[in-house]
Amino acid sequence: MIEVTKQTVFTFILRIVEHWPVKVAAIIAAVMLWLFVSTASVAVTQRSLLIPIHIEGLDANEVASGIPNYVEVTISGPNNRVNRLNPESLYAFIQLPDSPGSFEDPIEVSVPNKIDLISVTPSEVIGAVEVVSTKLVPVTVVFQGEIPRGRSFETSIDPDKVLVRGRANTLDLVTQVTAPISPIAGIYDLAIFASDVNGLPISAIEILPETIAVSVKIAPITTTRTVPLIVRTPKIPGSIVTIISERHLIELLGPEDLLADLNAVPGVVELPTLNPLPGDYTLPVFVTLPEGLRENFISSARVRIQPQP
C-alpha cells in the first residue's frame, strides 16, 4: 500500500517537471496578460479645477495686494480618483516674505496621492505686502431724495464714531464714514462706507462696526416774523378808552409755512382792574394766535381812560 502511494506521488512530480520551460513561460504570459488587462481597465484622465488661494506668512497688521482669489489647477490621474476630487481636495497657497515690500513668489499646490499636477494658472504672483493702521473717524448722515421744505431734521447716531482700518496711504484720505438715509422719521440700521472730505467713497477700507443705528426726528423749521398788531380797546361802563400809541407791531415765532400767510394779528388791551381810574396807562395786549405760533415778546399799548361826559 505504501509503495503504491509513493509511486503515485513520484508520477505526479514527474508530470509537473515535465516540459517545465513551457509551463513557466505559460505562467509568465498569464501574469503579464492579467497586468495588461488590469492596467488598461483604469483609464487616465485630465481635469481642471478652480481652487482658492490661501495666504501664509501674513501678519495681523499687514495686507497683501496683487494676489488673485482663485487659481486654475490642471491635474491628471486615474479616472476613478480624478472624478471624485473637488476644490477642497487640493490646497493652493503662497508663502509671503517676512517683511513688507514687493514680492514675486510661486503659487504652491498640494495634490492627493496618485494624482499628478500638470499646470497652475497663474503659476506665480507679483504683488506687495503693506502695513495697515487704524484710526477713529466720525459718522456723517447724508439724506437722499427730496427733503420736505420747512422741516428740520434731528438725528441720533450710535455709535457716532467708528474704527477704520487700511493701508496707510489710503487711510490718510479717509476723513469720515458716510451713512446714506431717506428723509423719513424712524429708527434705522444703516450700512456705512468710508469717504473723503468731499463725501466720495474710498475703497479697500475695513470699518468696525459695519453698521450703525440712526434715529431720525422731523420738526417744522421755526423762524420769526414781525407783523402789524391791530389793537382793540375794551369797553368800560361810564368811561372812554382811547389808544394813544401810534404804531403797533408784534414779533411772532413759529413754523415758516404758518408765518408766511399771516399779514396781521388782532389783540385786545388787558385792563389792570375792572374799573380803572381815569389816566394814561401802558397795558399788555392779549392776542389770539393760530396753533403753533407764539409771540416772541409781550406786546403792549398806551391807552387813555377818561370819564364819559
Coordinates of C-alpha atoms in Angstrom, one line a residue:
M1 CA 0.0 0.0 0.0
I2 CA 2.8 2.4 0.9
E3 CA 4.7 1.5 -2.3
V4 CA 1.6 2.4 -4.4
T5 CA 1.3 5.8 -2.7
K6 CA 5.0 6.6 -3.3
Q7 CA 4.7 5.6 -6.9
T8 CA 1.6 7.9 -7.3
V9 CA 3.5 10.9 -5.8
F10 CA 6.5 10.3 -7.9
T11 CA 4.4 10.1 -11.1
F12 CA 2.7 13.5 -10.1
I13 CA 6.1 15.2 -9.6
L14 CA 7.3 13.9 -13.0
R15 CA 4.2 15.4 -14.7
I16 CA 4.9 18.8 -13.0
V17 CA 8.5 19.0 -14.1
E18 CA 7.8 17.5 -17.5
H19 CA 8.2 20.3 -20.1
W20 CA 8.8 22.8 -17.3
P21 CA 10.1 25.6 -19.5
V22 CA 6.9 25.7 -21.5
K23 CA 4.8 25.7 -18.3
V24 CA 6.9 28.5 -16.7
A25 CA 6.5 30.5 -19.9
A26 CA 2.8 30.0 -19.9
I27 CA 2.5 31.2 -16.3
I28 CA 4.6 34.3 -17.1
A29 CA 2.4 35.1 -20.1
A30 CA -0.7 34.7 -18.0
V31 CA 0.6 37.1 -15.3
M32 CA 1.6 39.7 -18.0
L33 CA -1.8 39.4 -19.6
W34 CA -3.5 40.0 -16.3
L35 CA -1.3 43.0 -15.6
F36 CA -2.1 44.4 -19.1
V37 CA -5.8 43.9 -18.6
S38 CA -5.8 45.4 -15.1
T39 CA -3.9 48.5 -16.3
A40 CA -5.9 49.0 -19.4
S41 CA -9.2 48.9 -17.4
V42 CA -8.1 52.0 -15.3
A43 CA -8.2 55.0 -17.7
V44 CA -6.1 58.1 -17.1
T45 CA -8.0 61.4 -17.3
Q46 CA -7.2 65.1 -17.0
R47 CA -9.3 67.7 -15.3
S48 CA -9.1 71.4 -14.4
L49 CA -10.3 72.9 -11.1
L50 CA -10.7 76.4 -9.8
I51 CA -9.5 76.5 -6.2
P52 CA -9.0 79.3 -3.7
I53 CA -5.5 80.6 -2.8
H54 CA -4.5 80.6 0.8
I55 CA -2.1 83.3 2.0
E56 CA 0.5 82.2 4.5
G57 CA 3.0 84.4 6.4
L58 CA 0.8 87.5 6.6
D59 CA 0.8 89.2 10.0
A60 CA -2.4 90.7 11.5
N61 CA -1.2 94.3 10.8
E62 CA -0.3 93.6 7.2
V63 CA -2.3 93.4 4.0
A64 CA -1.2 91.9 0.6
S65 CA -2.1 93.2 -2.8
G66 CA -1.9 91.6 -6.3
I67 CA -2.9 88.1 -5.1
P68 CA -5.9 86.6 -7.0
N69 CA -8.7 84.9 -5.1
Y70 CA -8.5 81.7 -7.2
V71 CA -6.0 79.7 -9.3
E72 CA -6.8 77.2 -12.1
V73 CA -5.2 73.9 -11.5
T74 CA -4.9 71.1 -14.1
I75 CA -4.4 67.6 -12.7
S76 CA -4.1 64.1 -14.2
G77 CA -4.6 60.6 -12.7
P78 CA -6.8 57.5 -12.7
N79 CA -10.3 58.3 -13.9
N80 CA -12.0 56.9 -10.8
R81 CA -9.9 59.1 -8.5
V82 CA -9.8 62.3 -10.5
N83 CA -13.6 62.4 -10.9
R84 CA -14.1 62.2 -7.2
L85 CA -12.0 65.3 -6.5
N86 CA -13.4 68.7 -5.7
P87 CA -11.8 72.1 -4.9
E88 CA -11.5 71.2 -1.2
S89 CA -9.3 68.1 -2.2
L90 CA -6.5 70.4 -3.3
Y91 CA -4.7 73.1 -1.4
A92 CA -3.1 76.2 -3.1
F93 CA -1.1 78.7 -1.1
I94 CA 1.5 81.4 -1.4
Q95 CA 4.2 81.9 1.2
L96 CA 4.8 85.6 1.7
P97 CA 8.1 87.2 2.7
D98 CA 8.8 88.0 6.4
S99 CA 9.0 91.8 5.8
P100 CA 6.7 94.3 4.0
G101 CA 7.6 95.2 0.4
S102 CA 7.3 93.8 -3.1
F103 CA 7.4 90.1 -3.8
E104 CA 7.3 87.7 -6.8
D105 CA 6.6 84.2 -5.5
P106 CA 5.2 81.0 -7.0
I107 CA 1.8 79.5 -6.1
E108 CA 2.3 76.1 -4.5
V109 CA -0.3 73.4 -4.9
S110 CA -0.6 70.2 -2.8
V111 CA -2.4 67.3 -4.5
P112 CA -3.6 63.9 -3.2
N113 CA -1.6 60.7 -3.8
K114 CA -1.6 59.1 -7.2
I115 CA -2.6 62.5 -8.7
D116 CA -0.2 64.4 -11.0
L117 CA -0.1 68.2 -11.1
I118 CA 0.0 69.3 -14.8
S119 CA -0.2 73.1 -14.6
V120 CA -1.1 76.0 -12.3
T121 CA -2.5 79.3 -13.8
P122 CA -1.2 81.7 -12.8
S123 CA 1.9 80.0 -11.6
E124 CA 3.3 83.0 -9.7
V125 CA 2.2 86.2 -8.2
I126 CA 3.7 89.7 -8.3
G127 CA 2.4 91.9 -5.5
A128 CA 3.3 93.8 -2.4
V129 CA 2.9 93.5 1.4
E130 CA 1.9 96.7 3.2
V131 CA 1.5 97.6 6.8
V132 CA -2.1 98.6 7.8
S133 CA -3.1 101.0 10.5
T134 CA -6.3 102.2 12.2
K135 CA -7.9 105.4 13.3
L136 CA -11.2 106.7 14.7
V137 CA -13.4 108.9 12.4
P138 CA -16.9 110.5 12.8
V139 CA -20.1 109.2 11.2
T140 CA -21.9 111.6 8.9
V141 CA -25.6 111.1 7.9
V142 CA -26.4 112.2 4.4
F143 CA -30.1 112.4 3.3
Q144 CA -31.0 111.1 -0.1
G145 CA -34.1 112.1 -2.0
E146 CA -36.3 115.1 -1.9
I147 CA -36.2 116.9 1.5
P148 CA -39.5 118.5 2.6
R149 CA -39.4 122.3 2.8
G150 CA -39.9 124.0 6.1
R151 CA -38.8 121.0 8.1
S152 CA -35.8 120.4 10.3
F153 CA -34.2 117.0 10.9
E154 CA -32.7 115.8 14.2
T155 CA -30.5 112.7 14.0
S156 CA -29.2 110.5 16.8
I157 CA -26.3 108.2 15.7
D158 CA -25.0 105.2 17.7
P159 CA -22.0 104.9 17.6
D160 CA -21.1 108.4 16.3
K161 CA -17.5 107.3 15.7
V162 CA -16.2 104.1 14.1
L163 CA -12.8 102.5 13.6
V164 CA -11.4 102.3 10.1
R165 CA -8.5 100.1 9.0
G166 CA -6.5 100.0 5.8
R167 CA -3.2 100.8 4.1
A168 CA -1.5 103.9 5.4
N169 CA -1.6 105.9 2.1
T170 CA -5.3 105.0 1.6
L171 CA -6.3 105.6 5.2
D172 CA -4.9 109.1 5.1
L173 CA -7.7 110.0 2.6
V174 CA -10.5 108.9 5.0
T175 CA -12.0 111.8 7.0
Q176 CA -15.4 110.3 7.8
V177 CA -17.7 107.4 7.2
T178 CA -21.0 108.2 5.4
A179 CA -24.4 106.8 6.2
P180 CA -27.0 107.4 3.4
I181 CA -30.6 107.6 4.6
S182 CA -34.1 108.7 3.3
P183 CA -35.6 111.9 4.9
I184 CA -38.3 109.9 6.7
A185 CA -38.7 109.8 10.5
G186 CA -37.9 106.5 12.1
I187 CA -35.1 104.3 13.5
Y188 CA -32.8 102.6 11.0
D189 CA -29.9 100.1 10.9
L190 CA -27.6 101.5 8.2
A191 CA -24.6 100.3 6.2
I192 CA -21.8 102.8 6.1
F193 CA -18.8 103.5 3.8
A194 CA -15.5 105.3 4.2
S195 CA -15.4 108.6 2.4
D196 CA -13.1 111.6 1.9
V197 CA -13.6 115.2 2.8
N198 CA -15.9 115.7 -0.2
G199 CA -18.0 112.6 0.7
L200 CA -16.6 110.5 -2.1
P201 CA -16.3 106.8 -1.3
I202 CA -12.8 105.2 -0.6
S203 CA -12.4 101.5 -1.3
A204 CA -10.1 98.9 0.4
I205 CA -11.1 100.2 3.9
E206 CA -12.4 98.0 6.7
I207 CA -14.9 99.5 9.0
L208 CA -15.7 98.4 12.5
P209 CA -18.6 98.1 13.2
E210 CA -20.0 97.8 9.6
T211 CA -23.5 99.2 10.5
I212 CA -24.8 101.9 12.8
A213 CA -28.2 102.8 14.3
V214 CA -29.7 106.1 13.3
S215 CA -32.8 107.7 14.8
V216 CA -34.4 110.5 12.7
K217 CA -36.9 113.0 14.0
I218 CA -38.6 115.7 11.9
A219 CA -39.9 119.0 13.1
P220 CA -41.1 122.2 11.4
I221 CA -38.4 124.9 11.0
T222 CA -39.2 127.8 13.3
T223 CA -38.5 131.4 12.5
T224 CA -39.6 134.9 13.5
R225 CA -41.7 137.5 11.6
T226 CA -43.0 140.9 12.6
V227 CA -46.5 141.8 11.5
P228 CA -48.9 144.6 12.4
L229 CA -50.9 144.3 15.6
I230 CA -54.4 145.6 15.4
V231 CA -55.3 146.7 18.9
R232 CA -58.9 146.9 20.1
T233 CA -60.0 148.7 23.3
P234 CA -62.1 147.1 26.0
K235 CA -65.4 148.7 27.0
I236 CA -65.6 150.2 30.4
P237 CA -69.0 151.4 31.6
G238 CA -69.0 155.2 32.2
S239 CA -65.6 155.6 30.6
I240 CA -64.0 156.3 27.2
V241 CA -60.9 154.2 26.4
T242 CA -58.6 155.6 23.6
I243 CA -55.5 154.1 22.1
I244 CA -52.8 156.8 22.2
S245 CA -49.8 154.9 21.0
E246 CA -49.4 155.3 17.2
R247 CA -47.9 152.1 15.7
H248 CA -48.2 148.5 17.0
L249 CA -46.2 145.6 15.9
I250 CA -45.8 142.1 17.1
E251 CA -42.9 139.6 16.7
L252 CA -44.1 136.1 16.2
L253 CA -42.2 132.8 16.4
G254 CA -43.3 129.6 14.6
P255 CA -43.1 127.4 11.5
E256 CA -42.3 129.2 8.2
D257 CA -45.4 127.9 6.5
L258 CA -47.7 129.3 9.2
L259 CA -46.0 132.7 9.3
A260 CA -45.9 133.1 5.5
D261 CA -49.7 133.6 5.2
L262 CA -50.1 135.8 8.3
N263 CA -50.5 139.5 7.5
A264 CA -51.8 141.0 10.8
V265 CA -52.8 139.9 14.3
P266 CA -55.7 141.2 16.3
G267 CA -55.4 142.0 20.0
V268 CA -57.3 143.4 23.0
V269 CA -55.8 145.6 25.7
E270 CA -55.9 143.9 29.1
L271 CA -57.1 146.2 31.9
P272 CA -55.5 146.1 35.3
T273 CA -58.9 146.1 37.1
L274 CA -62.5 146.0 36.1
N275 CA -62.9 149.8 36.9
P276 CA -59.6 151.5 36.4
L277 CA -59.3 155.2 37.4
P278 CA -59.0 157.8 34.6
G279 CA -55.5 158.3 33.3
D280 CA -52.9 157.2 30.8
Y281 CA -51.7 153.6 31.0
T282 CA -49.2 151.2 29.3
L283 CA -51.0 147.9 29.2
P284 CA -50.3 144.5 27.8
V285 CA -52.2 143.4 24.7
F286 CA -53.8 139.9 24.7
V287 CA -53.6 138.2 21.3
T288 CA -55.2 135.1 19.9
L289 CA -52.7 133.2 17.6
P290 CA -53.1 130.1 15.3
E291 CA -51.9 126.9 16.9
G292 CA -48.1 126.5 16.5
L293 CA -47.4 130.3 16.8
R294 CA -46.4 132.3 19.8
E295 CA -45.3 135.9 20.4
N296 CA -41.7 136.4 21.0
F297 CA -42.3 139.4 23.3
I298 CA -45.3 140.5 25.2
S299 CA -46.9 143.3 23.2
S300 CA -48.2 146.5 24.9
A301 CA -50.1 149.7 24.0
R302 CA -50.6 153.1 25.5
V303 CA -54.2 153.8 26.4
R304 CA -56.1 156.8 27.9
I305 CA -59.1 156.3 30.1
Q306 CA -61.4 159.3 30.5
P307 CA -64.8 159.7 32.3
Q308 CA -67.7 159.7 29.9
P309 CA -69.3 163.1 29.7

